[in-house]
Amino acid sequence: MRKIWLILLMAAGWTASAQQRKTPIMGWSSWNTYRVNISDTLIKRQADAMVATGLKDAGYTYINIDDGFFGYRDEQGEMHAHPQRFPGGMKAVADYIHSLGLKAGIYSDAGAVTCGSIWDKDRNGIGAGLYGHEAQDAELYFRRWGYDFIKIDYCGAGQELDLDEQPRYTAIRKAIDQVGRKEVEINICRWAFPGTWAKELAASWRISGDISDNWGSVKHIIEKNLPLSAYCADGHFNDMDMLEIGRSLSESEERVHFGLWCLMSSPLLVGCDMTTIPERSLALLKNPELIALNQDSLGLQAYPVQAVDGTYVLVKDIGRRRTPVRAVALYNPTDSARRISIALSELELEGKARLRDLFARKDLRPMRDTLSAVVGPHDVTLWRVEAERRLEPTCYEAEWAYLPLFNDLGKRKKEVFYAVEAKASGGRVVRYAGGCRENAIVWNRVWSDLGGRYEMRIAYLPAENRGLEVVVNGESVQVPLSAEGVVTLPVVLRPGDNTVEMTCRTQWVPDIDRFTLKRMGN
Ligand code: GLA
């Protein structure tokens, strides 16, 4: 009886934490279609369209005003809206958005000037950024005007002032918290993964330069996000940028764009004119099974389990961790059709696999042993796969690992990164871990069904003057390296999740490809 109570309590706790966890924001943003040419009537018309098209009912709730609303600062330094474009002021727009049951988002720069002042010759953007006005603007935007979200760009702070990202965004977050609006979400728009500190401040962060309305751009952003799944956790998301759906991409390219933004748990901000959106694109944006993937309560980003011949297979758990139900994408970014196949065991699945096509919203004929489909050029097949059993994992790629010191920040870039390497399984290694204890490669969820003894086999690229220390659940061993690029060692895992780290206090760690685990006769 006590056991049943315990299980019930645990289930209740699990549900509560899953409910509290935030999901990626869904809404619309003005930038992709209008750049700085926005106005209050335009924004209100889009807000109306969000309701009229049914996008609001499908879950899209934010109307985000991007660059272009700035007017001038008065003698007290107070920001005013653009007098011609927003004659009624910014509060009236936020009030209107709220009156429709939607949330309102706004935009600024961490420095003194906006990106629009540099790239779009918007002179009103000069001096419009948050720099030196953090408290004043936070009071105005979030308390007096009532906005609920802010995207914070970096042109002024970067190109112009060359500020350090972490203290800069921390100061802004503090100013927003101090006006009593801790629930305001911020988006760090630094066009590259900013560093693991970002999760203390922001709900999401951009990982790439600006998206544009073409296939090359969509493909590039997916590629950039492939090794970043470890940073999408606990209600914080890698932002793949606003959607270009409903503009000029082909039907299959739109499938890739939306399907992978959903599977990778990116924020979903529609970027087209919602008053003229083509029916086909609208139906895609409203597909409830794809939205459910994006808003899944686990909040995970799919990671690549196979990279063959330019194609990828990505997978993630949905609903609950480690069940036989997973979401799987067979992604073909190449320019010709490909058959993509993967053994079920590579997906940690076994038995008959029931398949549901998430684009067509139809059940398909089940498959056994191997999943396989012909995928057209620039296209993706996205399935919910329900197998009979979930297998214990045996492989952990370096490109799935969390790197506590990883960032992608130009001048202040740290050395450690995910390097493209043709010889590596999955096509990537982690390069330049080590040199200090903290510069580790960390796998936080190394799963063992029962716990016990395993043989760990580490694959790496041999090189001179390297060292390797493997830390399992805090217990460290020095590992002798060889010229073969493979080393094996016995490890003991406990039942459930384990943490494995690879580091070296004194030297670089060799480029790590992956490790595999084999259960030993316990
Ligand atoms: C940067 C951002 C874009 C957009 C513009 C506005 O380029 O990355 O998303 O906000 O600025 O000027």
Short mmCIF file of C-alpha atoms and ligand atoms in Angstrom, two decimals:
data_model
loop_
_atom_site.label_atom_id
_atom_site.label_comp_id
_atom_site.label_asym_id
_atom_site.label_seq_id
_atom_site.Cartn_x
_atom_site.Cartn_y
_atom_site.Cartn_z
CA MET A 1 0.00 0.00 0.00
CA ARG A 2 2.79 2.40 0.96
CA LYS A 3 4.42 1.66 -2.34
CA ILE A 4 1.28 2.62 -4.26
CA TRP A 5 1.07 5.91 -2.38
CA LEU A 6 4.68 6.60 -3.17
CA ILE A 7 4.11 5.95 -6.84
CA LEU A 8 1.02 8.20 -6.83
CA LEU A 9 2.93 10.96 -5.07
CA MET A 10 5.79 10.68 -7.50
CA ALA A 11 3.39 10.79 -10.44
CA ALA A 12 1.70 13.89 -8.98
CA GLY A 13 5.09 15.56 -8.51
CA TRP A 14 6.09 14.67 -12.03
CA THR A 15 2.86 16.11 -13.46
CA ALA A 16 3.24 19.30 -11.41
CA SER A 17 6.80 19.89 -12.61
CA ALA A 18 5.83 19.09 -16.20
CA GLN A 19 2.98 21.60 -15.97
CA GLN A 20 5.20 24.34 -14.57
CA ARG A 21 7.82 23.94 -17.25
CA LYS A 22 7.50 26.54 -19.95
CA THR A 23 7.10 25.58 -23.59
CA PRO A 24 8.51 27.54 -26.58
CA ILE A 25 6.57 30.72 -27.31
CA MET A 26 4.19 30.73 -30.26
CA GLY A 27 3.06 33.87 -32.01
CA TRP A 28 3.83 36.29 -34.81
CA SER A 29 6.61 38.81 -35.32
CA SER A 30 6.70 41.79 -37.66
CA TRP A 31 10.32 41.59 -38.87
CA ASN A 32 10.47 39.03 -41.69
CA THR A 33 7.82 40.68 -43.85
CA TYR A 34 7.89 44.32 -42.81
CA ARG A 35 11.35 45.07 -41.39
CA VAL A 36 11.16 48.61 -39.89
CA ASN A 37 8.10 49.59 -41.95
CA ILE A 38 5.49 48.94 -39.29
CA SER A 39 2.64 50.94 -37.79
CA ASP A 40 -0.05 50.60 -35.18
CA THR A 41 -2.74 49.85 -37.79
CA LEU A 42 -0.55 47.18 -39.36
CA ILE A 43 0.12 45.50 -36.01
CA LYS A 44 -3.56 45.60 -35.03
CA ARG A 45 -4.55 44.14 -38.39
CA GLN A 46 -2.14 41.25 -37.84
CA ALA A 47 -3.48 40.70 -34.33
CA ASP A 48 -7.01 40.54 -35.77
CA ALA A 49 -5.79 38.09 -38.41
CA MET A 50 -4.26 35.85 -35.76
CA VAL A 51 -7.72 35.45 -34.31
CA ALA A 52 -9.59 35.26 -37.64
CA THR A 53 -7.28 32.63 -39.18
CA GLY A 54 -7.69 30.35 -36.17
CA LEU A 55 -3.99 30.63 -35.32
CA LYS A 56 -4.91 31.92 -31.87
CA ASP A 57 -7.07 28.86 -31.24
CA ALA A 58 -4.21 26.67 -32.47
CA GLY A 59 -1.99 28.09 -29.70
CA TYR A 60 -0.28 31.16 -31.20
CA THR A 61 -0.56 33.89 -28.58
CA TYR A 62 2.19 36.49 -28.95
CA ILE A 63 2.10 39.52 -31.24
CA ASN A 64 5.70 40.72 -31.23
CA ILE A 65 6.58 44.18 -32.47
CA ASP A 66 10.16 44.02 -33.75
CA ASP A 67 12.47 46.89 -34.72
CA GLY A 68 10.95 50.07 -36.17
CA PHE A 69 8.58 51.47 -33.54
CA PHE A 70 11.09 53.91 -32.03
CA GLY A 71 10.42 57.65 -32.15
CA TYR A 72 12.74 59.65 -29.93
CA ARG A 73 13.89 60.10 -26.37
CA ASP A 74 12.71 63.33 -24.69
CA GLU A 75 14.83 65.51 -22.36
CA GLN A 76 14.20 63.09 -19.51
CA GLY A 77 15.44 60.24 -21.68
CA GLU A 78 11.98 58.73 -21.96
CA MET A 79 11.35 56.78 -25.15
CA HIS A 80 8.41 57.77 -27.37
CA ALA A 81 6.87 55.77 -30.19
CA HIS A 82 7.35 56.82 -33.80
CA PRO A 83 4.92 59.76 -34.08
CA GLN A 84 3.71 58.97 -37.62
CA ARG A 85 3.73 55.18 -37.50
CA PHE A 86 2.36 54.81 -33.96
CA PRO A 87 0.39 58.03 -33.38
CA GLY A 88 -1.68 56.45 -30.60
CA GLY A 89 1.45 55.32 -28.72
CA MET A 90 2.67 51.87 -27.76
CA LYS A 91 0.41 51.33 -24.76
CA ALA A 92 -2.68 51.54 -26.93
CA VAL A 93 -1.27 48.82 -29.19
CA ALA A 94 -0.46 46.55 -26.25
CA ASP A 95 -3.94 47.18 -24.82
CA TYR A 96 -5.51 46.26 -28.15
CA ILE A 97 -3.47 43.04 -28.38
CA HIS A 98 -4.45 42.15 -24.81
CA SER A 99 -8.11 42.87 -25.52
CA LEU A 100 -8.02 40.01 -28.05
CA GLY A 101 -6.73 37.62 -25.40
CA LEU A 102 -3.21 37.73 -26.86
CA LYS A 103 0.17 38.70 -25.40
CA ALA A 104 2.33 41.59 -26.56
CA GLY A 105 6.03 41.52 -27.32
CA ILE A 106 8.45 44.36 -27.95
CA TYR A 107 12.06 44.81 -29.12
CA SER A 108 15.22 46.65 -28.13
CA ASP A 109 19.01 46.43 -28.26
CA ALA A 110 21.45 45.76 -25.42
CA GLY A 111 23.57 48.67 -26.66
CA ALA A 112 22.67 52.27 -27.53
CA VAL A 113 21.72 51.86 -31.20
CA THR A 114 19.39 49.36 -32.85
CA CYS A 115 20.19 47.01 -35.73
CA GLY A 116 17.64 48.94 -37.82
CA SER A 117 19.68 52.11 -37.39
CA ILE A 118 22.66 50.31 -38.92
CA TRP A 119 21.13 48.07 -41.58
CA ASP A 120 17.82 49.79 -42.39
CA LYS A 121 18.93 53.41 -41.97
CA ASP A 122 16.31 53.98 -39.28
CA ARG A 123 17.74 57.11 -37.68
CA ASN A 124 15.26 56.88 -34.82
CA GLY A 125 17.09 53.77 -33.69
CA ILE A 126 20.14 55.83 -32.73
CA GLY A 127 20.16 56.10 -28.95
CA ALA A 128 17.00 53.99 -28.73
CA GLY A 129 18.69 50.91 -27.19
CA LEU A 130 18.62 49.96 -23.52
CA TYR A 131 22.19 51.09 -22.80
CA GLY A 132 22.12 53.61 -19.95
CA HIS A 133 18.29 53.42 -19.87
CA GLU A 134 17.78 49.91 -18.48
CA ALA A 135 15.62 50.85 -15.49
CA GLN A 136 13.78 53.64 -17.30
CA ASP A 137 12.90 51.53 -20.35
CA ALA A 138 11.96 48.50 -18.22
CA GLU A 139 9.55 50.68 -16.23
CA LEU A 140 8.06 52.09 -19.44
CA TYR A 141 7.83 48.93 -21.57
CA PHE A 142 6.69 46.46 -18.95
CA ARG A 143 4.86 48.44 -16.27
CA ARG A 144 3.42 51.44 -18.06
CA TRP A 145 2.96 50.04 -21.57
CA GLY A 146 2.38 46.49 -20.32
CA TYR A 147 4.42 44.37 -22.75
CA ASP A 148 4.97 40.71 -21.82
CA PHE A 149 8.02 39.74 -23.85
CA ILE A 150 11.15 41.39 -25.24
CA LYS A 151 13.66 40.38 -27.86
CA ILE A 152 17.00 42.01 -27.08
CA ASP A 153 19.31 42.47 -30.05
CA TYR A 154 23.06 43.12 -29.99
CA CYS A 155 24.06 45.41 -32.88
CA GLY A 156 24.62 48.43 -30.61
CA ALA A 157 26.20 46.40 -27.83
CA GLY A 158 28.37 44.38 -30.21
CA GLN A 159 29.42 46.24 -33.36
CA GLU A 160 29.31 49.64 -31.67
CA LEU A 161 30.23 49.27 -27.99
CA ASP A 162 31.88 45.85 -27.96
CA LEU A 163 30.37 44.92 -24.58
CA ASP A 164 30.66 41.58 -22.83
CA GLU A 165 27.45 39.60 -23.38
CA GLN A 166 26.95 37.93 -20.02
CA PRO A 167 27.17 40.99 -17.72
CA ARG A 168 25.25 43.06 -20.27
CA TYR A 169 22.23 40.74 -20.49
CA THR A 170 22.41 40.12 -16.73
CA ALA A 171 22.06 43.86 -16.00
CA ILE A 172 19.05 44.09 -18.32
CA ARG A 173 17.36 41.06 -16.78
CA LYS A 174 17.87 42.61 -13.34
CA ALA A 175 16.28 45.89 -14.44
CA ILE A 176 13.23 44.03 -15.74
CA ASP A 177 12.92 41.99 -12.54
CA GLN A 178 13.18 45.18 -10.48
CA VAL A 179 10.06 46.68 -12.02
CA GLY A 180 8.19 43.67 -10.70
CA ARG A 181 7.73 41.82 -14.02
CA LYS A 182 9.78 38.67 -13.43
CA GLU A 183 7.38 36.79 -15.71
CA VAL A 184 8.44 38.86 -18.74
CA GLU A 185 10.29 36.50 -21.05
CA ILE A 186 13.45 37.70 -22.70
CA ASN A 187 14.98 36.46 -25.92
CA ILE A 188 18.73 36.89 -26.34
CA CYS A 189 19.32 37.86 -29.95
CA ARG A 190 23.09 37.51 -30.28
CA TRP A 191 22.98 35.43 -33.54
CA ALA A 192 25.00 32.56 -32.04
CA PHE A 193 24.78 30.25 -29.03
CA PRO A 194 25.68 32.72 -26.26
CA GLY A 195 26.86 30.34 -23.54
CA THR A 196 25.29 28.24 -20.81
CA TRP A 197 24.79 31.36 -18.64
CA ALA A 198 21.89 32.35 -20.90
CA LYS A 199 19.50 29.93 -19.20
CA GLU A 200 19.68 31.98 -15.98
CA LEU A 201 18.22 34.97 -17.81
CA ALA A 202 16.34 34.04 -20.92
CA ALA A 203 13.63 31.68 -22.11
CA SER A 204 15.30 31.39 -25.51
CA TRP A 205 18.37 32.53 -27.42
CA ARG A 206 19.11 32.78 -31.10
CA ILE A 207 21.72 30.35 -32.37
CA SER A 208 22.28 31.77 -35.86
CA GLY A 209 22.33 34.88 -38.00
CA ASP A 210 19.06 36.13 -39.47
CA ILE A 211 16.86 33.70 -41.34
CA SER A 212 15.86 34.65 -44.87
CA ASP A 213 13.14 33.49 -47.18
CA ASN A 214 15.09 30.78 -48.98
CA TRP A 215 15.97 27.10 -48.64
CA GLY A 216 19.71 27.64 -48.02
CA SER A 217 18.94 29.66 -44.93
CA VAL A 218 16.54 27.08 -43.45
CA LYS A 219 19.02 24.27 -44.10
CA HIS A 220 21.90 26.23 -42.56
CA ILE A 221 20.00 26.95 -39.33
CA ILE A 222 19.00 23.29 -38.90
CA GLU A 223 22.64 22.29 -39.42
CA LYS A 224 23.77 24.80 -36.77
CA ASN A 225 21.24 23.48 -34.28
CA LEU A 226 22.02 19.76 -34.78
CA PRO A 227 24.64 19.53 -31.98
CA LEU A 228 22.83 21.85 -29.54
CA SER A 229 20.16 19.55 -28.08
CA ALA A 230 21.82 19.45 -24.65
CA TYR A 231 21.15 23.15 -24.10
CA CYS A 232 17.43 22.83 -24.68
CA ALA A 233 16.33 21.90 -21.18
CA ASP A 234 14.10 22.90 -18.28
CA GLY A 235 11.97 25.30 -20.28
CA HIS A 236 14.83 27.02 -22.15
CA PHE A 237 15.06 26.78 -25.91
CA ASN A 238 17.43 27.25 -28.84
CA ASP A 239 15.75 29.86 -31.05
CA MET A 240 16.02 28.97 -34.73
CA ASP A 241 14.54 32.38 -35.66
CA MET A 242 11.16 33.52 -36.98
CA LEU A 243 9.30 31.42 -39.53
CA GLU A 244 9.45 32.08 -43.27
CA ILE A 245 6.36 29.94 -43.88
CA GLY A 246 3.67 31.46 -46.10
CA ARG A 247 6.21 33.31 -48.21
CA SER A 248 8.22 31.73 -51.05
CA LEU A 249 9.49 28.31 -49.90
CA SER A 250 8.21 25.24 -51.74
CA GLU A 251 5.71 22.87 -50.14
CA SER A 252 8.36 20.35 -49.09
CA GLU A 253 10.71 23.09 -47.85
CA GLU A 254 7.90 24.44 -45.68
CA ARG A 255 7.45 20.94 -44.28
CA VAL A 256 11.14 20.79 -43.37
CA HIS A 257 11.06 24.30 -41.91
CA PHE A 258 8.00 23.81 -39.72
CA GLY A 259 8.57 20.13 -38.96
CA LEU A 260 12.10 20.62 -37.69
CA TRP A 261 11.32 23.85 -35.81
CA CYS A 262 8.66 21.76 -34.01
CA LEU A 263 10.85 18.71 -33.46
CA MET A 264 13.73 20.87 -32.22
CA SER A 265 11.44 22.83 -29.86
CA SER A 266 12.24 26.22 -31.32
CA PRO A 267 10.01 29.22 -30.60
CA LEU A 268 7.37 29.40 -33.35
CA LEU A 269 6.92 32.98 -34.52
CA VAL A 270 5.00 33.30 -37.76
CA GLY A 271 6.73 35.85 -39.99
CA CYS A 272 4.38 36.30 -42.95
CA ASP A 273 1.41 38.59 -43.55
CA MET A 274 -1.33 36.62 -41.81
CA THR A 275 -4.07 38.47 -43.72
CA THR A 276 -2.96 36.89 -47.02
CA ILE A 277 -1.37 33.63 -45.88
CA PRO A 278 -1.88 30.79 -48.40
CA GLU A 279 -4.30 28.08 -47.22
CA ARG A 280 -1.68 25.33 -47.47
CA SER A 281 0.79 27.19 -45.24
CA LEU A 282 -1.92 28.07 -42.75
CA ALA A 283 -2.96 24.43 -42.45
CA LEU A 284 0.67 23.47 -41.82
CA LEU A 285 1.06 26.11 -39.08
CA LYS A 286 -2.15 24.88 -37.44
CA ASN A 287 -1.36 21.14 -37.61
CA PRO A 288 -2.13 20.12 -34.00
CA GLU A 289 0.12 17.06 -34.05
CA LEU A 290 3.15 19.12 -35.06
CA ILE A 291 2.31 21.82 -32.52
CA ALA A 292 2.05 19.11 -29.86
CA LEU A 293 5.61 18.03 -30.74
CA ASN A 294 6.80 21.59 -30.22
CA GLN A 295 4.81 22.16 -27.04
CA ASP A 296 5.54 18.71 -25.62
CA SER A 297 5.75 18.77 -21.83
CA LEU A 298 9.23 17.19 -21.79
CA GLY A 299 10.53 20.25 -23.69
CA LEU A 300 13.28 18.32 -25.47
CA GLN A 301 15.12 19.05 -28.70
CA ALA A 302 15.55 16.13 -31.10
CA TYR A 303 19.15 15.03 -31.66
CA PRO A 304 20.77 13.37 -34.67
CA VAL A 305 21.22 9.59 -34.38
CA GLN A 306 22.34 8.99 -37.94
CA ALA A 307 24.15 11.05 -40.56
CA VAL A 308 24.57 9.15 -43.84
CA ASP A 309 25.13 10.45 -47.34
CA GLY A 310 24.00 13.97 -46.50
CA THR A 311 20.78 12.78 -44.79
CA TYR A 312 19.91 12.69 -41.10
CA VAL A 313 17.70 10.80 -38.71
CA LEU A 314 16.65 12.76 -35.63
CA VAL A 315 14.77 11.51 -32.60
CA LYS A 316 13.30 12.72 -29.34
CA ASP A 317 11.20 11.39 -26.49
CA ILE A 318 7.68 12.77 -26.22
CA GLY A 319 5.16 12.71 -23.40
CA ARG A 320 7.29 10.73 -20.96
CA ARG A 321 10.95 9.85 -20.94
CA ARG A 322 12.16 6.44 -21.99
CA THR A 323 8.91 4.92 -23.20
CA PRO A 324 8.59 3.02 -26.53
CA VAL A 325 6.94 6.12 -28.04
CA ARG A 326 9.30 8.54 -29.80
CA ALA A 327 9.17 11.18 -32.54
CA VAL A 328 11.47 10.44 -35.47
CA ALA A 329 12.43 12.51 -38.52
CA LEU A 330 14.03 11.20 -41.70
CA TYR A 331 15.48 14.42 -43.11
CA ASN A 332 16.84 14.82 -46.61
CA PRO A 333 18.45 18.23 -47.18
CA THR A 334 20.17 17.02 -50.38
CA ASP A 335 19.03 17.95 -53.88
CA SER A 336 17.87 14.45 -54.91
CA ALA A 337 15.52 11.82 -53.47
CA ARG A 338 17.11 9.37 -51.01
CA ARG A 339 16.02 6.21 -49.28
CA ILE A 340 16.70 6.73 -45.59
CA SER A 341 16.76 3.64 -43.38
CA ILE A 342 17.61 3.09 -39.76
CA ALA A 343 17.50 0.02 -37.52
CA LEU A 344 14.90 0.33 -34.79
CA SER A 345 17.58 -0.62 -32.27
CA GLU A 346 19.48 2.58 -33.19
CA LEU A 347 16.43 4.41 -31.90
CA GLU A 348 16.49 2.26 -28.72
CA LEU A 349 13.29 0.58 -29.90
CA GLU A 350 12.27 -3.02 -30.51
CA GLY A 351 9.34 -5.08 -31.80
CA LYS A 352 6.58 -4.02 -34.16
CA ALA A 353 6.67 -0.27 -34.73
CA ARG A 354 3.34 1.44 -35.30
CA LEU A 355 3.78 4.62 -37.31
CA ARG A 356 1.84 7.83 -37.60
CA ASP A 357 2.67 10.36 -40.29
CA LEU A 358 2.48 13.69 -38.47
CA PHE A 359 2.14 15.83 -41.62
CA ALA A 360 -0.67 13.77 -43.16
CA ARG A 361 -2.06 12.93 -39.69
CA LYS A 362 -2.56 9.34 -40.79
CA ASP A 363 -1.54 5.95 -39.40
CA LEU A 364 0.75 3.96 -41.69
CA ARG A 365 1.48 0.26 -42.05
CA PRO A 366 3.68 -0.89 -39.13
CA MET A 367 7.33 -1.77 -39.71
CA ARG A 368 9.65 -4.19 -37.93
CA ASP A 369 13.41 -4.08 -37.33
CA THR A 370 14.09 -1.17 -39.65
CA LEU A 371 12.37 2.12 -40.41
CA SER A 372 12.75 3.09 -44.03
CA ALA A 373 11.27 5.59 -46.49
CA VAL A 374 12.13 7.36 -49.69
CA VAL A 375 12.35 11.06 -48.87
CA GLY A 376 12.28 13.64 -51.64
CA PRO A 377 14.88 16.41 -52.02
CA HIS A 378 14.54 19.21 -49.43
CA ASP A 379 11.97 17.15 -47.58
CA VAL A 380 11.38 15.37 -44.31
CA THR A 381 9.28 12.46 -43.09
CA LEU A 382 8.09 12.92 -39.54
CA TRP A 383 6.66 10.01 -37.61
CA ARG A 384 5.35 9.23 -34.20
CA VAL A 385 6.75 5.76 -33.64
CA GLU A 386 5.25 3.43 -31.10
CA ALA A 387 7.25 0.25 -30.69
CA GLU A 388 6.75 -2.64 -28.27
CA ARG A 389 9.80 -2.15 -26.10
CA ARG A 390 12.32 0.54 -25.24
CA LEU A 391 15.91 -0.68 -25.17
CA GLU A 392 18.69 0.41 -22.90
CA PRO A 393 20.90 2.84 -24.84
CA THR A 394 24.37 1.68 -25.85
CA CYS A 395 25.80 4.72 -27.60
CA TYR A 396 26.46 8.35 -26.60
CA GLU A 397 27.75 10.71 -29.27
CA ALA A 398 29.92 13.71 -28.38
CA GLU A 399 27.51 15.94 -30.32
CA TRP A 400 24.75 15.14 -27.81
CA ALA A 401 26.84 16.20 -24.83
CA TYR A 402 26.60 19.33 -22.72
CA LEU A 403 29.73 21.48 -22.71
CA PRO A 404 29.60 23.79 -19.66
CA LEU A 405 32.08 26.24 -21.21
CA PHE A 406 30.77 26.21 -24.78
CA ASN A 407 29.79 29.44 -26.50
CA ASP A 408 29.85 30.72 -30.06
CA LEU A 409 30.71 34.35 -29.37
CA GLY A 410 33.15 35.75 -31.91
CA LYS A 411 35.90 37.48 -29.97
CA ARG A 412 35.04 36.02 -26.59
CA LYS A 413 34.61 32.52 -28.00
CA LYS A 414 35.83 29.68 -25.80
CA GLU A 415 37.94 27.03 -27.51
CA VAL A 416 35.76 23.98 -26.88
CA PHE A 417 33.30 23.23 -29.70
CA TYR A 418 31.56 20.62 -31.85
CA ALA A 419 33.87 20.20 -34.84
CA VAL A 420 32.75 18.73 -38.14
CA GLU A 421 34.87 15.63 -38.72
CA ALA A 422 34.24 13.21 -41.56
CA LYS A 423 35.95 10.33 -39.72
CA ALA A 424 33.62 10.55 -36.71
CA SER A 425 30.37 8.64 -36.34
CA GLY A 426 27.64 11.21 -36.75
CA GLY A 427 30.16 13.50 -38.48
CA ARG A 428 31.23 15.49 -35.41
CA VAL A 429 33.69 15.40 -32.52
CA VAL A 430 34.08 17.63 -29.50
CA ARG A 431 37.39 19.47 -29.79
CA TYR A 432 39.37 21.31 -27.09
CA ALA A 433 37.79 20.01 -23.92
CA GLY A 434 40.19 19.90 -20.96
CA GLY A 435 42.88 22.28 -19.71
CA CYS A 436 40.86 22.65 -16.49
CA ARG A 437 38.36 20.46 -14.65
CA GLU A 438 35.30 22.53 -15.69
CA ASN A 439 36.04 22.34 -19.41
CA ALA A 440 34.39 18.94 -19.58
CA ILE A 441 32.20 17.00 -21.99
CA VAL A 442 29.13 16.04 -19.96
CA TRP A 443 26.45 13.45 -20.62
CA ASN A 444 23.89 14.03 -17.89
CA ARG A 445 21.51 11.23 -18.72
CA VAL A 446 23.45 8.04 -19.18
CA TRP A 447 20.75 5.49 -18.60
CA SER A 448 21.02 2.06 -17.02
CA ASP A 449 17.89 -0.08 -16.56
CA LEU A 450 19.21 -2.05 -13.61
CA GLY A 451 22.57 -0.56 -12.72
CA GLY A 452 25.73 -2.65 -12.61
CA ARG A 453 29.02 -3.14 -14.39
CA TYR A 454 29.59 -2.04 -17.98
CA GLU A 455 32.47 -1.91 -20.39
CA MET A 456 32.86 1.66 -21.68
CA ARG A 457 34.52 2.03 -25.06
CA ILE A 458 35.65 5.53 -25.96
CA ALA A 459 36.38 6.47 -29.59
CA TYR A 460 38.58 9.52 -30.22
CA LEU A 461 41.08 10.96 -32.65
CA PRO A 462 44.60 10.17 -31.40
CA ALA A 463 46.93 13.16 -31.03
CA GLU A 464 50.05 14.11 -29.06
CA ASN A 465 50.09 15.63 -25.59
CA ARG A 466 46.52 14.80 -24.64
CA GLY A 467 45.08 13.47 -21.41
CA LEU A 468 41.75 11.95 -20.40
CA GLU A 469 39.97 11.67 -17.12
CA VAL A 470 36.58 9.94 -17.05
CA VAL A 471 34.27 10.94 -14.20
CA VAL A 472 31.26 8.69 -13.55
CA ASN A 473 28.80 10.08 -11.00
CA GLY A 474 31.62 12.17 -9.50
CA GLU A 475 34.18 9.33 -9.32
CA SER A 476 37.20 10.02 -11.44
CA VAL A 477 39.68 7.71 -13.22
CA GLN A 478 42.70 8.59 -15.38
CA VAL A 479 42.50 6.78 -18.71
CA PRO A 480 45.69 5.83 -20.58
CA LEU A 481 45.47 6.80 -24.27
CA SER A 482 46.77 4.83 -27.22
CA ALA A 483 47.56 5.48 -30.86
CA GLU A 484 44.52 3.41 -31.92
CA GLY A 485 41.95 6.01 -30.94
CA VAL A 486 39.96 3.54 -28.87
CA VAL A 487 40.17 2.86 -25.18
CA THR A 488 38.02 0.62 -22.98
CA LEU A 489 37.46 0.76 -19.25
CA PRO A 490 35.12 -0.84 -16.74
CA VAL A 491 32.52 1.46 -15.17
CA VAL A 492 29.75 0.95 -12.64
CA LEU A 493 26.41 2.62 -13.27
CA ARG A 494 23.50 2.99 -10.91
CA PRO A 495 19.94 2.26 -12.00
CA GLY A 496 18.37 5.21 -13.84
CA ASP A 497 20.28 8.34 -14.83
CA ASN A 498 24.05 8.62 -14.46
CA THR A 499 26.46 11.43 -15.26
CA VAL A 500 29.56 10.77 -17.35
CA GLU A 501 32.14 13.51 -17.84
CA MET A 502 35.34 13.56 -19.86
CA THR A 503 37.94 16.14 -18.96
CA CYS A 504 41.62 16.66 -18.13
CA ARG A 505 42.98 19.17 -15.62
CA THR A 506 46.35 19.72 -17.27
CA GLN A 507 46.12 19.02 -21.01
CA TRP A 508 43.63 19.03 -23.85
CA VAL A 509 41.36 15.99 -24.08
CA PRO A 510 41.73 14.30 -27.51
CA ASP A 511 38.87 15.00 -29.95
CA ILE A 512 36.09 12.77 -28.64
CA ASP A 513 33.81 11.01 -31.12
CA ARG A 514 31.56 8.97 -28.80
CA PHE A 515 31.41 6.24 -26.21
CA THR A 516 29.50 2.98 -26.18
CA LEU A 517 28.44 0.82 -23.25
CA LYS A 518 28.24 -2.95 -23.03
CA ARG A 519 26.69 -4.63 -20.04
CA MET A 520 29.05 -7.10 -18.37
CA GLY A 521 27.92 -10.39 -16.80
CA ASN A 522 26.96 -8.81 -13.47
C1 GLA B 1 18.69 41.77 -36.14
C2 GLA B 1 17.89 40.57 -35.64
C3 GLA B 1 16.63 40.43 -36.50
C4 GLA B 1 15.81 41.68 -36.43
C5 GLA B 1 16.65 42.89 -36.82
C6 GLA B 1 15.96 44.20 -36.52
O1 GLA B 1 19.21 41.58 -37.41
O2 GLA B 1 18.65 39.41 -35.66
O3 GLA B 1 15.89 39.31 -36.09
O4 GLA B 1 15.28 41.86 -35.13
O5 GLA B 1 17.88 42.93 -36.12
O6 GLA B 1 16.71 45.30 -36.95
#
